[in-house]
Coordinates of C-alpha atoms in Angstrom, one line a residue:
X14 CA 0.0 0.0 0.0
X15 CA 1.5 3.6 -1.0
X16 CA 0.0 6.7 0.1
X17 CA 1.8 9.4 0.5
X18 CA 1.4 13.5 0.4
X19 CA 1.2 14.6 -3.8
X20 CA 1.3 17.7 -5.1
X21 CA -1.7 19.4 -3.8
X22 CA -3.4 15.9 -2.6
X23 CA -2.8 13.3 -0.3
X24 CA -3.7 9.9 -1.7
X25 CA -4.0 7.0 0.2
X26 CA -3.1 3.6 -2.6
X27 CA -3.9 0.4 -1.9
X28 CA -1.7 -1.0 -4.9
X29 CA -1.8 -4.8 -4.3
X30 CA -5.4 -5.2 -4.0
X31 CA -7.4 -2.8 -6.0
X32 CA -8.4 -1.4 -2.8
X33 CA -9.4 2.4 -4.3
X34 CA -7.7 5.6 -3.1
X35 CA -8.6 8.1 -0.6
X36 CA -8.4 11.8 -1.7
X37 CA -7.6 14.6 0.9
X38 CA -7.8 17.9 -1.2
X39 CA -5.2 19.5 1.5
X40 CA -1.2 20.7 0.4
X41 CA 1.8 19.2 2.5
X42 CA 4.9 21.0 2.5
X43 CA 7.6 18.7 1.2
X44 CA 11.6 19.0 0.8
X45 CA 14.1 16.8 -0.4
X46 CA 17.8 16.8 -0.5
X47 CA 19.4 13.3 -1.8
X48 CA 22.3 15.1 0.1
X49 CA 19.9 14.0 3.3
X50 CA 20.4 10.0 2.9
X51 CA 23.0 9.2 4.7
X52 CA 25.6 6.1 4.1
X53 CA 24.8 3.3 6.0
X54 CA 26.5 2.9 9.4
X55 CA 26.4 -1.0 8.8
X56 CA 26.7 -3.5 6.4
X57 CA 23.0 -4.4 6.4
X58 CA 21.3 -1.1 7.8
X59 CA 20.4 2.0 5.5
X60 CA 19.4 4.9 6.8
X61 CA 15.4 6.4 6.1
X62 CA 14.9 9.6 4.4
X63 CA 11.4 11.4 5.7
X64 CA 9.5 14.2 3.6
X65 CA 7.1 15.7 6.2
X66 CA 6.0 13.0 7.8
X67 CA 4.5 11.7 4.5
X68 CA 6.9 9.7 2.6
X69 CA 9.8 7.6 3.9
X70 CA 12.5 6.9 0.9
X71 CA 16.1 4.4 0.8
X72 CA 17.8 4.0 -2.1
X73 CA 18.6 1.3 -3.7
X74 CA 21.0 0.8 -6.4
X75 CA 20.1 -1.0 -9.7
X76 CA 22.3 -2.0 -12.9
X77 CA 24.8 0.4 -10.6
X78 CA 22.2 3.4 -10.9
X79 CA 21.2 4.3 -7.6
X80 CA 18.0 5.0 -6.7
X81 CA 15.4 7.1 -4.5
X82 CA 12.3 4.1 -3.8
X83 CA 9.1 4.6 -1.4
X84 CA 9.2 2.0 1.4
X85 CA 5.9 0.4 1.0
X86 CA 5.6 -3.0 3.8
X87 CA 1.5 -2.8 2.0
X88 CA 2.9 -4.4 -1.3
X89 CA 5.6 -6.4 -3.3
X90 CA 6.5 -5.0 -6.5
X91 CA 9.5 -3.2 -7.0
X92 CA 9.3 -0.4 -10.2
X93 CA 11.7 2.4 -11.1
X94 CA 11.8 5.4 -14.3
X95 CA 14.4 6.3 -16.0
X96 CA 17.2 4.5 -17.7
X97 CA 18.9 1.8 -15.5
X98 CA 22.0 0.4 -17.1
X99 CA 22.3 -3.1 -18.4
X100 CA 19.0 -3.7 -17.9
X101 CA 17.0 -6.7 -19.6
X102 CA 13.6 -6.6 -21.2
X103 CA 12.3 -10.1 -20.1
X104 CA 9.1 -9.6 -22.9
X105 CA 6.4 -8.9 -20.5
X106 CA 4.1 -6.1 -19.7
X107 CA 2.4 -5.4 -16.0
X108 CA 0.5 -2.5 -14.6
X109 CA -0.1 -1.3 -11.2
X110 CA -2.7 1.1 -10.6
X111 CA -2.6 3.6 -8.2
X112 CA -4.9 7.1 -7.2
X113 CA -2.0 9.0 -8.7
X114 CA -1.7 7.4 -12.2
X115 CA -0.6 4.1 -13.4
X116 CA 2.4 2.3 -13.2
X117 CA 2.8 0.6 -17.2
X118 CA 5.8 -1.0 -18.4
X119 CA 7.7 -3.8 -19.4
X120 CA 8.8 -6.5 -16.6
X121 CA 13.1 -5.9 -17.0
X122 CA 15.8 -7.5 -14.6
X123 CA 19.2 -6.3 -13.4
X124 CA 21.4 -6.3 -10.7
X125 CA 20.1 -5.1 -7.2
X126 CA 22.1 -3.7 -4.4
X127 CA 19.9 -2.9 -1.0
X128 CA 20.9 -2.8 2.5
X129 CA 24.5 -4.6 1.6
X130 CA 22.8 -7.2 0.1
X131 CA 23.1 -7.7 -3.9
X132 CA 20.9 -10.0 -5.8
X133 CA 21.7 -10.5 -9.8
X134 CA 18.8 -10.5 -12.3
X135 CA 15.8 -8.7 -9.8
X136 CA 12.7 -9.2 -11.6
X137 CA 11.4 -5.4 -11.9
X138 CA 8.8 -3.0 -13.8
X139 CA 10.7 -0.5 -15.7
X140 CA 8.4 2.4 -16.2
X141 CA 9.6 4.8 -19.2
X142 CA 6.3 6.8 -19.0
X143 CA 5.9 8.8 -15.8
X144 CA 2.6 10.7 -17.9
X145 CA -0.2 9.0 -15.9
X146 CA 0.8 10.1 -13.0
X147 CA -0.5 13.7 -11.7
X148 CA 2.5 14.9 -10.4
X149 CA 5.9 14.9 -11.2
X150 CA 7.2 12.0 -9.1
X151 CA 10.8 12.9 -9.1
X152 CA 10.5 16.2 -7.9
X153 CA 8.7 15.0 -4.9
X154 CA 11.9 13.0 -4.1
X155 CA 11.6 9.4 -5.4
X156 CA 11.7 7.7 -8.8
X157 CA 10.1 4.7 -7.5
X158 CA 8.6 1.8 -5.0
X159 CA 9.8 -1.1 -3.2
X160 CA 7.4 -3.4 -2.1
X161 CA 8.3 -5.2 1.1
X162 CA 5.0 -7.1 1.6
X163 CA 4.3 -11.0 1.3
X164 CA 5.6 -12.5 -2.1
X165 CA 2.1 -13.9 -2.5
X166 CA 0.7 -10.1 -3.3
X167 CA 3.4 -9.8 -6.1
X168 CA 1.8 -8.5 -9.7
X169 CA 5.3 -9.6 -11.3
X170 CA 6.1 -13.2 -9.8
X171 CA 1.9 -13.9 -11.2
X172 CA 2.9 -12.7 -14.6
X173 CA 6.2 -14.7 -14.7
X174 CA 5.0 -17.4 -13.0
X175 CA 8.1 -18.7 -12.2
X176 CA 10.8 -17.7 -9.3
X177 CA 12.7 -15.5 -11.2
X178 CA 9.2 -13.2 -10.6
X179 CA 10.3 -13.3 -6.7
X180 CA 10.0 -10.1 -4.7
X181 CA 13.3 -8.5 -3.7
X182 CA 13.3 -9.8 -0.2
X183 CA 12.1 -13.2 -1.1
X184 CA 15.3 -13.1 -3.2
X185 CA 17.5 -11.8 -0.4
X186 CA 16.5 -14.5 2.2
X187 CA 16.0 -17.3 -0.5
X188 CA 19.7 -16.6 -1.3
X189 CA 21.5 -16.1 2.5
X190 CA 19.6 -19.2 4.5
X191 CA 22.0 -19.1 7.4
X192 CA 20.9 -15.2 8.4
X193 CA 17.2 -14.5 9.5
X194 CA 14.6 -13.4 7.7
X195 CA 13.7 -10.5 9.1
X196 CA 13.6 -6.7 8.0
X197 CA 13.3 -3.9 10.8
X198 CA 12.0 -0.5 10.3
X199 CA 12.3 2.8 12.6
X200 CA 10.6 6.1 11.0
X201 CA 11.4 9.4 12.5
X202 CA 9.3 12.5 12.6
X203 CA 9.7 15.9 11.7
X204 CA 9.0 18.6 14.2
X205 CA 10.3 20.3 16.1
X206 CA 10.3 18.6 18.8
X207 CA 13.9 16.5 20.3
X208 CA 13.9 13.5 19.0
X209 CA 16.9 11.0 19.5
X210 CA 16.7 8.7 16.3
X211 CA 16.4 8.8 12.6
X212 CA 14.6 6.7 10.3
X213 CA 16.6 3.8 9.3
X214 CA 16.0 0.0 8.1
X215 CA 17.7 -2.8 8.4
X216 CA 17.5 -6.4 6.6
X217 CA 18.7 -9.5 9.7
X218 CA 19.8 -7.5 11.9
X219 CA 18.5 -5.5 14.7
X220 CA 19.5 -1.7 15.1
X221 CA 22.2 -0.8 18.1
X222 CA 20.7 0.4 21.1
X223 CA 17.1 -1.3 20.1
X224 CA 18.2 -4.7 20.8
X225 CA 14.9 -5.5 23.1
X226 CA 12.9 -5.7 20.1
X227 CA 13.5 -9.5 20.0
X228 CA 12.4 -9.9 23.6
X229 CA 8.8 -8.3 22.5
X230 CA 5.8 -11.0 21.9
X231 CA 5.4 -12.7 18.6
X232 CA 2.7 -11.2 17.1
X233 CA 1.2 -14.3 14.8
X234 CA 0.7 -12.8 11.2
X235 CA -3.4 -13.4 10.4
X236 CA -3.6 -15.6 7.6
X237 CA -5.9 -14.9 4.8
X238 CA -7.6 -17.2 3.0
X239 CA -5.6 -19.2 0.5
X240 CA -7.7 -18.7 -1.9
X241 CA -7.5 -14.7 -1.6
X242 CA -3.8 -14.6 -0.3
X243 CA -2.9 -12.2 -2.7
X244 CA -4.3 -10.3 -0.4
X245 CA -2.0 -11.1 2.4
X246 CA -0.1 -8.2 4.4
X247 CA 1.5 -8.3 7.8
X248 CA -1.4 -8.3 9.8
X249 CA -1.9 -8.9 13.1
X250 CA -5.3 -9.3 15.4
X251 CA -5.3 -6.5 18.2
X252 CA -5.9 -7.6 22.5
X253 CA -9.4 -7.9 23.4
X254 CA -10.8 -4.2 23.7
X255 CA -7.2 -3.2 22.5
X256 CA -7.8 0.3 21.1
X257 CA -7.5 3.4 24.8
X258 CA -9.0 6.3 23.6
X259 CA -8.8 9.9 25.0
X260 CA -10.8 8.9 28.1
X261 CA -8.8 6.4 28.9
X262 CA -11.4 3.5 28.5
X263 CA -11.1 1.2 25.5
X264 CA -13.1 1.8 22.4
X265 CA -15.1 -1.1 22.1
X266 CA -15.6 -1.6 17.9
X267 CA -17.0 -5.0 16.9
X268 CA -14.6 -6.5 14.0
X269 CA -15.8 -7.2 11.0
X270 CA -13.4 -10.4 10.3
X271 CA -15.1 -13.4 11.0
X272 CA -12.0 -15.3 12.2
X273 CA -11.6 -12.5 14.4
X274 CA -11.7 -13.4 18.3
X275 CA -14.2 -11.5 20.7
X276 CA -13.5 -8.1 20.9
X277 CA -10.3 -7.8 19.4
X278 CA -9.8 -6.4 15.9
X279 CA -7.9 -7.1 12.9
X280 CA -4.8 -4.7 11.8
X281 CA -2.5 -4.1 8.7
X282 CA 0.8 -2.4 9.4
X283 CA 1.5 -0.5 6.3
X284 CA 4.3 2.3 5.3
X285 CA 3.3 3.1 2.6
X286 CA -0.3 4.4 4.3
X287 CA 0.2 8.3 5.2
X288 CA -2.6 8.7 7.3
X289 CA -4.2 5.3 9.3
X290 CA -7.5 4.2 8.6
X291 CA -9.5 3.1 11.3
X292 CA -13.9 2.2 11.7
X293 CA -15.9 5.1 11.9
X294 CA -16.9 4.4 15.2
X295 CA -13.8 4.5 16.3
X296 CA -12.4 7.6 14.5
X297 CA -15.9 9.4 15.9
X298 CA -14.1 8.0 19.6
X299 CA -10.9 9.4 19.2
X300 CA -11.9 13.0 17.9
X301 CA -16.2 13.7 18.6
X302 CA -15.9 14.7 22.2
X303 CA -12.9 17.5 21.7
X304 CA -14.8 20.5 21.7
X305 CA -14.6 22.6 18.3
X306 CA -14.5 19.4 16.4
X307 CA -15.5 18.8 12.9
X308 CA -16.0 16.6 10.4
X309 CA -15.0 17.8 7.3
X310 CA -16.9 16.0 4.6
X311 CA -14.8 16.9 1.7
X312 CA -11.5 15.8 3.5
X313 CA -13.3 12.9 5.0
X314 CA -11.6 13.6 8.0
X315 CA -12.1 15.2 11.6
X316 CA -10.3 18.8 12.2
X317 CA -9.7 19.7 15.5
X318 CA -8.0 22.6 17.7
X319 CA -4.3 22.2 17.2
X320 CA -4.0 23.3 21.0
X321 CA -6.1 20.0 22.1
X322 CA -3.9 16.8 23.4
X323 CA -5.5 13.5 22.6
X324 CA -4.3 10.4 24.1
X325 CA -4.3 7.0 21.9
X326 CA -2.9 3.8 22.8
X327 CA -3.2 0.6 21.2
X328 CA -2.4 -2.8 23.0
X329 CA -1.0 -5.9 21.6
X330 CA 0.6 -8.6 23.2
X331 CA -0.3 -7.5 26.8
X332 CA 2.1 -4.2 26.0
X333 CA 0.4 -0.7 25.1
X334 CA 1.6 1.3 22.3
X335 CA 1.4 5.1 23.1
X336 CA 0.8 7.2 20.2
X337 CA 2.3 10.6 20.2
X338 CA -0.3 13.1 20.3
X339 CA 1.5 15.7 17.4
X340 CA 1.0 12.0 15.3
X341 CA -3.0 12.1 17.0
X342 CA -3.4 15.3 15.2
X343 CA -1.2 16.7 12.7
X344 CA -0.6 20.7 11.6
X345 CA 1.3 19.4 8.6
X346 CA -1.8 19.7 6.2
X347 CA -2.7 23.7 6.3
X348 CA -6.0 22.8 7.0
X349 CA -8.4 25.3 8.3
X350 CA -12.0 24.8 10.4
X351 CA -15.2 26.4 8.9
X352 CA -14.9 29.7 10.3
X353 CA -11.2 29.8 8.3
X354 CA -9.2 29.9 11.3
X355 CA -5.9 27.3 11.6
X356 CA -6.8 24.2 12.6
X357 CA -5.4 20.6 12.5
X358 CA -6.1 17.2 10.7
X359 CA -7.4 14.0 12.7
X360 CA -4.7 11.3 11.7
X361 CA -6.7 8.2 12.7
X362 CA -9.4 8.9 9.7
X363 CA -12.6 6.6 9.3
X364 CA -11.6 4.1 6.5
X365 CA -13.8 4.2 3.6
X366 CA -12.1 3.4 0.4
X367 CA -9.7 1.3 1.7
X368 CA -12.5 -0.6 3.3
X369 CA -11.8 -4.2 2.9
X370 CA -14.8 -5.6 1.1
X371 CA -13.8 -9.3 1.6
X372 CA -13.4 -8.5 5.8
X373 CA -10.0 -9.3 5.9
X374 CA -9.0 -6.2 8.2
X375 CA -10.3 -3.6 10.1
X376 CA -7.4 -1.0 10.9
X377 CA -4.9 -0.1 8.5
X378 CA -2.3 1.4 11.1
X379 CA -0.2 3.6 8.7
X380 CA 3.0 6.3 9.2
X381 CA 0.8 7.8 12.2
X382 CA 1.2 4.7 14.2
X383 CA 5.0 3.1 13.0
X384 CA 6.5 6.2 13.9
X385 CA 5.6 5.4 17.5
X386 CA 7.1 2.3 17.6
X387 CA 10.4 0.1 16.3
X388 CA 8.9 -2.8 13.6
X389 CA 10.4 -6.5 12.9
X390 CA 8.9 -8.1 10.6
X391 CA 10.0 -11.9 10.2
X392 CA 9.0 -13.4 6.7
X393 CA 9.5 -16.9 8.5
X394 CA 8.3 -19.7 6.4
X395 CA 7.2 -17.3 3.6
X396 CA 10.6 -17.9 2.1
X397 CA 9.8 -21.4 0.4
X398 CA 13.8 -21.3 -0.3
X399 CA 15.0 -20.5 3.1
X400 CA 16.1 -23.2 5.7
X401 CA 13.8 -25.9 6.5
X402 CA 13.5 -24.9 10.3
X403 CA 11.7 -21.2 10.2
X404 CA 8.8 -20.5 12.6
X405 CA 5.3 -19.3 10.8
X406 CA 6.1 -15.5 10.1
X407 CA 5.7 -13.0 13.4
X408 CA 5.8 -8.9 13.6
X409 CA 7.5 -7.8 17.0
X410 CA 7.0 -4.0 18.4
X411 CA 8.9 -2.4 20.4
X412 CA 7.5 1.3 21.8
X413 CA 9.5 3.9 21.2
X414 CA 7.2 6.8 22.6
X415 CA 7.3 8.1 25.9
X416 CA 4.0 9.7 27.5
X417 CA 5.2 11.7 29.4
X418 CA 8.0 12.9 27.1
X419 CA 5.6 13.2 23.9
X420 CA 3.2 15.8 26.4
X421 CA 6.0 17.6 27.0
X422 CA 6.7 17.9 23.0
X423 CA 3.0 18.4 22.7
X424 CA 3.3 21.6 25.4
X425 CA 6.4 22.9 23.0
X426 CA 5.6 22.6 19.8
X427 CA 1.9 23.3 19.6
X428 CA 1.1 25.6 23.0
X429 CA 4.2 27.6 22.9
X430 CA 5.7 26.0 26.0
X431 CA 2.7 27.5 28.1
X432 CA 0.6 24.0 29.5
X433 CA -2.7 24.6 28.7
X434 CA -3.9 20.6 28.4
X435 CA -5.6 21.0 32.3
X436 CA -8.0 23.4 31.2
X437 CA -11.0 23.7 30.8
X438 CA -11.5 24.3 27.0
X439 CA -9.5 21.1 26.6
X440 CA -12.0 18.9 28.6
X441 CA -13.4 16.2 26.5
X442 CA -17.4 16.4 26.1
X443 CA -19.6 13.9 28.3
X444 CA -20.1 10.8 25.9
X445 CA -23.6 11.5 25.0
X446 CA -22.9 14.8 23.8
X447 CA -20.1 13.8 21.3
X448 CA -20.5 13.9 17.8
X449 CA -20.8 11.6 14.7
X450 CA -19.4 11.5 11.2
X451 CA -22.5 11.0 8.4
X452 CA -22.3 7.9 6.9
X453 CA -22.7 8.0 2.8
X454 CA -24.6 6.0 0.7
X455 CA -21.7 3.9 -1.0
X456 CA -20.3 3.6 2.4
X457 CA -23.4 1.9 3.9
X458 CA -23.6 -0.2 0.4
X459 CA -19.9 -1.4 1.0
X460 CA -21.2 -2.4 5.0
X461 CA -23.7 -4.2 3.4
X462 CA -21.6 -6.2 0.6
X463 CA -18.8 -7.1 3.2
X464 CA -21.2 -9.0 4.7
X465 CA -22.0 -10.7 2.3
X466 CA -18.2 -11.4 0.7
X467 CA -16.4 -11.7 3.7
X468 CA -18.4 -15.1 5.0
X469 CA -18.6 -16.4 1.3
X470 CA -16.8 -19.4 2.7
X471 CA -20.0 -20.0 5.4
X472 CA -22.6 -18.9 2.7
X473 CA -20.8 -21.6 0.3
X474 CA -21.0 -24.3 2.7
X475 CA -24.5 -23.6 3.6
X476 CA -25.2 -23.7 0.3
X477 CA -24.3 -26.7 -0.2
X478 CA -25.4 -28.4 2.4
X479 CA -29.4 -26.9 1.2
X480 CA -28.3 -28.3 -1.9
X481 CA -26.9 -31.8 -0.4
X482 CA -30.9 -31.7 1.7
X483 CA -32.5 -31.0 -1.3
X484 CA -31.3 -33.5 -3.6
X485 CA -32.2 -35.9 -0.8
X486 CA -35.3 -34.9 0.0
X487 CA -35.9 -35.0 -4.0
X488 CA -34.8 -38.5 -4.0
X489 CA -36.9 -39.8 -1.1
X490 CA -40.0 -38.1 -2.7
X491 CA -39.1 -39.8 -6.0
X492 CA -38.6 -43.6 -4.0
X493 CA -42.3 -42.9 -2.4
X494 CA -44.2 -41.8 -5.9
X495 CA -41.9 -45.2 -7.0
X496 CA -43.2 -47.2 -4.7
X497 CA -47.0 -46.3 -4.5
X498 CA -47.0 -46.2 -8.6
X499 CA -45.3 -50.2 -8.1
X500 CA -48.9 -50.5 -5.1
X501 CA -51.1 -49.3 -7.6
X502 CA -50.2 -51.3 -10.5
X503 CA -50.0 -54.8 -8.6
X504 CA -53.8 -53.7 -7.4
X505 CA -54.7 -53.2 -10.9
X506 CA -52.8 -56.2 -11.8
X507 CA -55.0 -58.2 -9.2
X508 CA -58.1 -57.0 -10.1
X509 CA -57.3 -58.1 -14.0
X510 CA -56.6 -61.5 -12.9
X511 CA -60.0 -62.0 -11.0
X512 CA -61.7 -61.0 -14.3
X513 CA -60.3 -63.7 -16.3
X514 CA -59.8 -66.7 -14.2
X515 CA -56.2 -66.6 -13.8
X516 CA -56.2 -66.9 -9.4
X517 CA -53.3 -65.1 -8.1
X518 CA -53.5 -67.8 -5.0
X519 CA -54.3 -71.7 -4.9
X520 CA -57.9 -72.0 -4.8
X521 CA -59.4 -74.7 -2.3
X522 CA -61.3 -77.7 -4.1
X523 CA -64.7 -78.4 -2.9
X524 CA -64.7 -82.3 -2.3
X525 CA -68.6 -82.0 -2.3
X526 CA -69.1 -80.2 -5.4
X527 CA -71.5 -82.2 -8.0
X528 CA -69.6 -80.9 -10.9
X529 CA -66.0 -82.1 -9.2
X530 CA -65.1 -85.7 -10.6
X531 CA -61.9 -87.3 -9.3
X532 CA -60.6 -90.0 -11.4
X533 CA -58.3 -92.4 -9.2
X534 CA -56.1 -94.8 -11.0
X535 CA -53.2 -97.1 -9.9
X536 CA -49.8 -96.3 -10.5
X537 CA -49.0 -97.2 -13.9
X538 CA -52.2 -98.4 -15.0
X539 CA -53.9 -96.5 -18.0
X540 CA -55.6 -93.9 -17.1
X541 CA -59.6 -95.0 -17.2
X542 CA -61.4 -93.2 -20.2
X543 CA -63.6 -90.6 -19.6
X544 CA -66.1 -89.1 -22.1
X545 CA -65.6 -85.7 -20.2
X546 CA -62.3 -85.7 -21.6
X547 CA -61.6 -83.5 -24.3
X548 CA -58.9 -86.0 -26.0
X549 CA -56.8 -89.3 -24.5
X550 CA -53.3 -89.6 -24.1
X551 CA -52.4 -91.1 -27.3
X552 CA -49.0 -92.9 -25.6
X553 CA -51.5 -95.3 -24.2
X554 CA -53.1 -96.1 -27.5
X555 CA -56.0 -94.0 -27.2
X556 CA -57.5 -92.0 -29.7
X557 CA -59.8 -88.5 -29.5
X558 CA -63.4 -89.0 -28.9
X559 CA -64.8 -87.7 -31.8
X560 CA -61.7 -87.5 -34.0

């Protein structure tokens, strides 16, 4: 998944599963100098470049070109413009479709360097025409994606259909099975508030200083359904009641997963997503109750004071996950409220396009969420190629956000150093006085269709099983109508015979009838002649009466 701040609109692209985009007509204010990406420190760590807080780019080198990419953990592809050198057209055209333009070109290979690793003949889409897009890409400070997904939700390895189509970290761990398959991930922000780190990612190896990471819970990746794994991104399923809102108490959203235990939710951790997309209920939760709050229809997003502090927390594993509040709420947009006065954007905004029709997920937790916390990502037995002993894959967090430190950056960056969270113009509004977003039409017809999708396994089995009952109740209606049509016609058949003289049953002789004559001879005597006979047994020399 790629969304990231463009031009004069921030798009949020859902590029591995047709999932359409989300439009925010609001300007971010974006800077890049290449100067800005470091060297690696270490052979298998690169540093993370950030464009205000809206698009996290490495480079990579290919056919000895190096170049600017998007991180994007919510797909698999990698694609590039421009000329890369010694590259090969391998005859086949893809495209990838995002809110911004289209992605067209011819599937190429060449030699790939990333994060000290290098892998010969990378399966890639070459794009020569950057047209489609709205924007000029390379301006904005990339000149292409890497997709760091699952290898089942690659476009190229389906059109290649063979392994050379691998994604670029399949490759990487197919080809090194003594070192783990893991890639870590730290994003930074921009603000101007003290912060200690800067983004960087790593490939096997964790970064110094954030060692605990692998002492964290393993988060079991949710599984989709084989038959839709394309679909598949690291996932995870949420505590029970694991969303704390700004009161403190959890947020209580039902999930609309089916596989999905009691009051927990399913989530997608995705780079590529700018803002995180969350239920409606819940977004109405974080941001209804903060007085001066509105939803902004056109944005599809709450604005709120830039002066209010909202807590968020989210909880998996038995660990909670503070969310800075400038990530809550962000003045990066130049958005303003209805009377035109400054305001900020709600991050956490209700998920409507991105709304997963088959009810795979219910949160996509985007930049607004990973920059709170230090990601590992093990592809585990993903790798087919890998060594034979790798657990199933796992996502590990460790929390890097401090609540009491990120209310102090809250008090000096947004309220001048002056606190101003205790009063009363910050209070939150009792609960039955908060507010709610409008639901659209389309929206509600979306609710209505994932219902139906996203339980098409149930629905098929039930279906079957009236069709199984059917045929069988069918077949015992057609034995019956057999077996009273066989009653009838021996009835009928009885009756004939009783008409004709033919008994159906031994009749009893009447030893006192007149018209009874018994005719008693010894054994092997002739038989005595008797004129009632109609002829004599000529054997015995005995000729026809009459003949």
């Amino acid at each position: 998944m790629w969304t990231t701040a463009l031009e004069s609109s921030l798009f949020a692209l859902f590029a591995s599963s047709c999932v359409q985009a989300i439009s925010l007509n609001v300007r971010v204010r974006t800077s890049y100098n290449p100067d800005s990406i470091l060297q690696a420190r270490n052979d298998h760590q690169i540093p993370v470049h950030n464009t205000r807080n809206s698009e996290y780019i490495a480079n990579i080198t290919l056919g000895g070109r190096e170049i600017p990419v998007l991180l994007d953990t919510g797909s698999s592809d990698l694609w590039v413009t421009g000329d890369v050198p010694g590259t090969q057209d391998l005859g086949k055209s893809v495209s990838v479709s995002y809110a911004v333009g289209r992605a067209s070109g011819d599937i190429n290979s060449a030699d790939l360097g990333f994060a000290g690793y290098q892998i010969s003949s990378q399966a890639y889409l070459l794009v020569k025409d950057t047209s489609s897009f709205s924007l000029d890409i390379k301006a904005q400070g990339f000149e292409g994606l890497i997709g760091l997904g699952p290898n089942t939700g690659s476009v190229i390895l389906k059109k290649l259909d063979n392994d050379s189509g691998n994604s670029v970290l399949n490759r990487i761990f197919s080809q090194n099975t003594t070192t783990s398959n893991y890639l870590s991930l730290l994003l930074d922000r921009k603000s101007r508030a003290n912060q200690t780190f800067t983004g960087q990612l790593t490939i096997s190896e964790t970064l110094p200083g954030y060692e605990n990471i692998l002492t964290m819970p393993k988060l079991a990746v949710d599984k989709v359904h084989k038959l839709t794994n394309e679909d598949q991104h690291w996932q995870t399923i949420t505590d029970v009641f694991g969303v704390i809102g700004p009161d403190g108490q959890p947020i209580k959203i039902k999930s609309i997963v089916p596989s999905a235990p009691k009051n927990t939710l399913a989530v997608v951790f995705d780079s590529g997503y700018t803002l995180p997309q969350v239920p409606r209920a819940m977004s109405d939760a974080i941001y209804g109750r903060v007085q001066g709050a509105e939803y902004n229809e056109n944005l599809g997003s709450w604005i709120v004071p830039c002066a209010q502090l909202i807590n968020l927390s989210f909880m998996f594993g038995g660990n909670e996950y503070p969310i800075h509040p400038l990530d809550v709420s962000s003045s990066d947009f130049n958005v303003v409220d209805s009377k035109g006065n400054p305001a900020c954007l709600g991050t956490f905004q209700p998920i409507t396009s991105a709304f997963s029709l088959l009810g795979e997920y219910d949160i996509i937790l985007g930049m607004g969420f990973m920059r709170n916390v230090y990601t590992l990502f093990d592809y585990g037995d993903w790798v087919n190629e890998s060594s034979n002993d790798r657990e199933d894959p796992y996502i590990q967090l460790l929390p890097v956000t401090d609540k009491a430190s990120a209310r102090n950056d809250f008090i000096q960056v947004r309220l001048g150093g002056v606190d101003t969270t205790n009063a009363t113009s910050q209070a939150l509004l009792p609960a039955n006085q908060g507010l709610k977003s409008p639901f659209s039409k389309g929206e509600k017809k979306k609710m209505y269709e994932e219902k139906v999708l996203s339980r098409w396994p149930e629905i098929f089995v039930g279906c079957l099983i009236f069709l199984i009952l059917l045929v069988a109740l069918i077949t015992w209606r057609c034995c019956v109508r057999r077996k009273r049509r066989r009653a009838a016609q021996a009835a009928k058949l009885g009756l004939a015979t009783n008409v004709t003289g033919r008994p159906n049953a031994y009749s009893v002789v009447d030893m006192n009838s007149s018209s009874t004559q018994l005719n008693m001879h010894e054994m092997g005597a002739p038989k005595p002649q008797t004129w009632d006979q109609p002829y004599l047994y000529q054997n015995n020399g005995y000729k026809s009466h009459g003949a």
